Structure formats: C-alpha cells, structure tokens
Amino acid sequence: MHENRPRMRHGFELMLDAFPGSMHNLNAFAYFACRANDEETLAGLARRLDGDLHLDVWGSLSRRHLCLSRVH
C-alpha cells in the first residue's frame, strides 16, 4: 500500500474539495490514514470529524477506537 499512499491521499483530498460536507468521505480518508499509519493526517481528520463517525466505514467500534486512540 505504501507506493499508492500519495495517490490515494490526493484522491481523498480531491473528493473532500468536491464534497466538503461529506462526513462519509472524511471518515473514509481517516480510515485510510489509519491503515497507512499516517498519524499526522489521521490526527487532523479526527479533529475535523469531531465525533461524527460512520461505523459503516470503520467496520467496528473497536477498530475505530484503536485507530483514533493513537492520535488522542
């Protein structure tokens, strides 16, 4: 996944620019950042999520908690 990280990040940034109010896309970007071990990006996205978390993106509460606990 490492070699695709900049491309994926850019794609998420384009989606957020096109749909700035999409909490689903914001959650998906945060999930990707967690999987990519990009804690700087994850921390910024977690602040923007402000608790508005979509379980359908994260898959489980424990996964979401594990990811977000790394940056809080």
GROMACS .gro file of N, CA and C in nm:
model
  216
    1MET      N    1   0.081  -0.119   0.000
    1MET     CA    2   0.000   0.000   0.000
    1MET      C    3   0.086   0.126   0.000
    2HIS      N    4   0.208   0.117   0.050
    2HIS     CA    5   0.294   0.234   0.063
    2HIS      C    6   0.312   0.308  -0.069
    3GLU      N    7   0.333   0.236  -0.178
    3GLU     CA    8   0.359   0.304  -0.305
    3GLU      C    9   0.238   0.378  -0.358
    4ASN      N   10   0.118   0.341  -0.314
    4ASN     CA   11  -0.004   0.409  -0.359
    4ASN      C   12  -0.051   0.518  -0.263
    5ARG      N   13   0.018   0.533  -0.151
    5ARG     CA   14  -0.028   0.628  -0.049
    5ARG      C   15  -0.043   0.771  -0.101
    6PRO      N   16   0.055   0.829  -0.169
    6PRO     CA   17   0.038   0.966  -0.217
    6PRO      C   18  -0.078   0.979  -0.316
    7ARG      N   19  -0.095   0.881  -0.400
    7ARG     CA   20  -0.204   0.884  -0.498
    7ARG      C   21  -0.340   0.874  -0.428
    8MET      N   22  -0.351   0.784  -0.331
    8MET     CA   23  -0.476   0.770  -0.256
    8MET      C   24  -0.506   0.897  -0.178
    9ARG      N   25  -0.404   0.951  -0.114
    9ARG     CA   26  -0.423   1.074  -0.035
    9ARG      C   27  -0.474   1.187  -0.125
   10HIS      N   28  -0.413   1.200  -0.241
   10HIS     CA   29  -0.455   1.304  -0.336
   10HIS      C   30  -0.600   1.282  -0.379
   11GLY      N   31  -0.637   1.158  -0.404
   11GLY     CA   32  -0.775   1.127  -0.441
   11GLY      C   33  -0.874   1.166  -0.333
   12PHE      N   34  -0.841   1.135  -0.208
   12PHE     CA   35  -0.929   1.174  -0.098
   12PHE      C   36  -0.937   1.326  -0.087
   13GLU      N   37  -0.825   1.394  -0.104
   13GLU     CA   38  -0.826   1.540  -0.097
   13GLU      C   39  -0.914   1.600  -0.206
   14LEU      N   40  -0.910   1.542  -0.326
   14LEU     CA   41  -0.997   1.588  -0.435
   14LEU      C   42  -1.144   1.565  -0.401
   15MET      N   43  -1.175   1.448  -0.344
   15MET     CA   44  -1.314   1.421  -0.305
   15MET      C   45  -1.362   1.519  -0.199
   16LEU      N   46  -1.276   1.549  -0.102
   16LEU     CA   47  -1.316   1.643   0.003
   16LEU      C   48  -1.332   1.784  -0.051
   17ASP      N   49  -1.252   1.821  -0.150
   17ASP     CA   50  -1.268   1.951  -0.214
   17ASP      C   51  -1.401   1.958  -0.290
   18ALA      N   52  -1.435   1.848  -0.359
   18ALA     CA   53  -1.558   1.844  -0.438
   18ALA      C   54  -1.683   1.832  -0.350
   19PHE      N   55  -1.670   1.762  -0.239
   19PHE     CA   56  -1.784   1.738  -0.149
   19PHE      C   57  -1.743   1.770  -0.005
   20PRO      N   58  -1.724   1.898   0.025
   20PRO     CA   59  -1.668   1.936   0.155
   20PRO      C   60  -1.755   1.896   0.275
   21GLY      N   61  -1.883   1.876   0.255
   21GLY     CA   62  -1.970   1.840   0.366
   21GLY      C   63  -1.987   1.691   0.386
   22SER      N   64  -1.918   1.610   0.307
   22SER     CA   65  -1.936   1.465   0.315
   22SER      C   66  -1.860   1.405   0.433
   23MET      N   67  -1.933   1.375   0.537
   23MET     CA   68  -1.870   1.311   0.653
   23MET      C   69  -1.830   1.167   0.619
   24HIS      N   70  -1.901   1.105   0.526
   24HIS     CA   71  -1.864   0.970   0.484
   24HIS      C   72  -1.724   0.970   0.423
   25ASN      N   73  -1.698   1.064   0.332
   25ASN     CA   74  -1.566   1.073   0.270
   25ASN      C   75  -1.458   1.107   0.373
   26LEU      N   76  -1.491   1.193   0.467
   26LEU     CA   77  -1.396   1.229   0.572
   26LEU      C   78  -1.363   1.108   0.658
   27ASN      N   79  -1.465   1.028   0.692
   27ASN     CA   80  -1.442   0.904   0.766
   27ASN      C   81  -1.356   0.808   0.686
   28ALA      N   82  -1.385   0.795   0.557
   28ALA     CA   83  -1.308   0.703   0.472
   28ALA      C   84  -1.161   0.746   0.464
   29PHE      N   85  -1.136   0.874   0.454
   29PHE     CA   86  -1.000   0.926   0.449
   29PHE      C   87  -0.929   0.897   0.582
   30ALA      N   88  -0.999   0.916   0.693
   30ALA     CA   89  -0.940   0.888   0.824
   30ALA      C   90  -0.909   0.739   0.838
   31TYR      N   91  -0.997   0.654   0.790
   31TYR     CA   92  -0.974   0.509   0.796
   31TYR      C   93  -0.850   0.473   0.712
   32PHE      N   94  -0.841   0.531   0.593
   32PHE     CA   95  -0.724   0.507   0.508
   32PHE      C   96  -0.597   0.554   0.577
   33ALA      N   97  -0.601   0.673   0.638
   33ALA     CA   98  -0.483   0.726   0.708
   33ALA      C   99  -0.441   0.633   0.821
   34CYS      N  100  -0.537   0.578   0.890
   34CYS     CA  101  -0.506   0.483   0.998
   34CYS      C  102  -0.438   0.359   0.941
   35ARG      N  103  -0.495   0.302   0.836
   35ARG     CA  104  -0.439   0.182   0.775
   35ARG      C  105  -0.299   0.207   0.720
   36ALA      N  106  -0.274   0.331   0.675
   36ALA     CA  107  -0.145   0.367   0.618
   36ALA      C  108  -0.046   0.413   0.725
   37ASN      N  109  -0.088   0.411   0.853
   37ASN     CA  110  -0.003   0.458   0.963
   37ASN      C  111   0.040   0.604   0.947
   38ASP      N  112  -0.048   0.684   0.888
   38ASP     CA  113  -0.023   0.826   0.869
   38ASP      C  114  -0.090   0.901   0.984
   39GLU      N  115  -0.023   0.904   1.097
   39GLU     CA  116  -0.083   0.960   1.218
   39GLU      C  117  -0.102   1.111   1.211
   40GLU      N  118  -0.018   1.180   1.138
   40GLU     CA  119  -0.035   1.325   1.123
   40GLU      C  120  -0.167   1.357   1.052
   41THR      N  121  -0.190   1.288   0.940
   41THR     CA  122  -0.316   1.308   0.867
   41THR      C  123  -0.434   1.263   0.952
   42LEU      N  124  -0.421   1.147   1.015
   42LEU     CA  125  -0.529   1.094   1.098
   42LEU      C  126  -0.565   1.192   1.210
   43ALA      N  127  -0.467   1.253   1.273
   43ALA     CA  128  -0.495   1.348   1.381
   43ALA      C  129  -0.575   1.467   1.330
   44GLY      N  130  -0.537   1.520   1.215
   44GLY     CA  131  -0.610   1.633   1.158
   44GLY      C  132  -0.752   1.596   1.120
   45LEU      N  133  -0.768   1.478   1.063
   45LEU     CA  134  -0.901   1.433   1.024
   45LEU      C  135  -0.988   1.403   1.146
   46ALA      N  136  -0.929   1.348   1.250
   46ALA     CA  137  -1.004   1.319   1.373
   46ALA      C  138  -1.061   1.448   1.432
   47ARG      N  139  -0.984   1.555   1.427
   47ARG     CA  140  -1.034   1.685   1.476
   47ARG      C  141  -1.152   1.731   1.391
   48ARG      N  142  -1.142   1.713   1.260
   48ARG     CA  143  -1.250   1.755   1.171
   48ARG      C  144  -1.374   1.668   1.188
   49LEU      N  145  -1.355   1.540   1.220
   49LEU     CA  146  -1.469   1.451   1.240
   49LEU      C  147  -1.550   1.491   1.363
   50ASP      N  148  -1.482   1.537   1.465
   50ASP     CA  149  -1.545   1.585   1.587
   50ASP      C  150  -1.655   1.490   1.636
   51GLY      N  151  -1.624   1.361   1.635
   51GLY     CA  152  -1.718   1.262   1.687
   51GLY      C  153  -1.822   1.213   1.589
   52ASP      N  154  -1.830   1.270   1.468
   52ASP     CA  155  -1.928   1.226   1.368
   52ASP      C  156  -1.869   1.109   1.291
   53LEU      N  157  -1.877   0.992   1.349
   53LEU     CA  158  -1.812   0.874   1.293
   53LEU      C  159  -1.912   0.780   1.229
   54HIS      N  160  -1.879   0.729   1.114
   54HIS     CA  161  -1.965   0.638   1.039
   54HIS      C  162  -1.914   0.495   1.055
   55LEU      N  163  -1.990   0.417   1.127
   55LEU     CA  164  -1.950   0.280   1.156
   55LEU      C  165  -1.939   0.196   1.028
   56ASP      N  166  -2.019   0.230   0.925
   56ASP     CA  167  -2.011   0.153   0.800
   56ASP      C  168  -1.874   0.167   0.735
   57VAL      N  169  -1.803   0.274   0.761
   57VAL     CA  170  -1.668   0.293   0.707
   57VAL      C  171  -1.566   0.217   0.792
   58TRP      N  172  -1.578   0.228   0.922
   58TRP     CA  173  -1.478   0.173   1.014
   58TRP      C  174  -1.493   0.023   1.033
   59GLY      N  175  -1.615  -0.029   1.017
   59GLY     CA  176  -1.636  -0.173   1.030
   59GLY      C  177  -1.670  -0.218   1.170
   60SER      N  178  -1.613  -0.154   1.270
   60SER     CA  179  -1.644  -0.189   1.408
   60SER      C  180  -1.603  -0.074   1.500
   61LEU      N  181  -1.667  -0.070   1.613
   61LEU     CA  182  -1.632   0.032   1.712
   61LEU      C  183  -1.490   0.013   1.763
   62SER      N  184  -1.449  -0.113   1.778
   62SER     CA  185  -1.314  -0.138   1.830
   62SER      C  186  -1.207  -0.092   1.732
   63ARG      N  187  -1.230  -0.109   1.603
   63ARG     CA  188  -1.132  -0.063   1.503
   63ARG      C  189  -1.123   0.089   1.506
   64ARG      N  190  -1.238   0.154   1.511
   64ARG     CA  191  -1.240   0.299   1.517
   64ARG      C  192  -1.167   0.348   1.642
   65HIS      N  193  -1.198   0.286   1.756
   65HIS     CA  194  -1.134   0.325   1.882
   65HIS      C  195  -0.982   0.304   1.876
   66LEU      N  196  -0.940   0.191   1.823
   66LEU     CA  197  -0.798   0.161   1.813
   66LEU      C  198  -0.726   0.266   1.728
   67CYS      N  199  -0.784   0.300   1.615
   67CYS     CA  200  -0.722   0.400   1.527
   67CYS      C  201  -0.716   0.537   1.593
   68LEU      N  202  -0.828   0.582   1.644
   68LEU     CA  203  -0.834   0.718   1.698
   68LEU      C  204  -0.760   0.732   1.830
   69SER      N  205  -0.746   0.623   1.904
   69SER     CA  206  -0.671   0.632   2.030
   69SER      C  207  -0.523   0.658   2.005
   70ARG      N  208  -0.476   0.630   1.885
   70ARG     CA  209  -0.336   0.656   1.852
   70ARG      C  210  -0.305   0.804   1.840
   71VAL      N  211  -0.408   0.886   1.820
   71VAL     CA  212  -0.385   1.029   1.798
   71VAL      C  213  -0.451   1.116   1.904
   72HIS      N  214  -0.509   1.057   2.005
   72HIS     CA  215  -0.571   1.136   2.113
   72HIS      C  216  -0.495   1.119   2.241
   0.00000   0.00000   0.00000
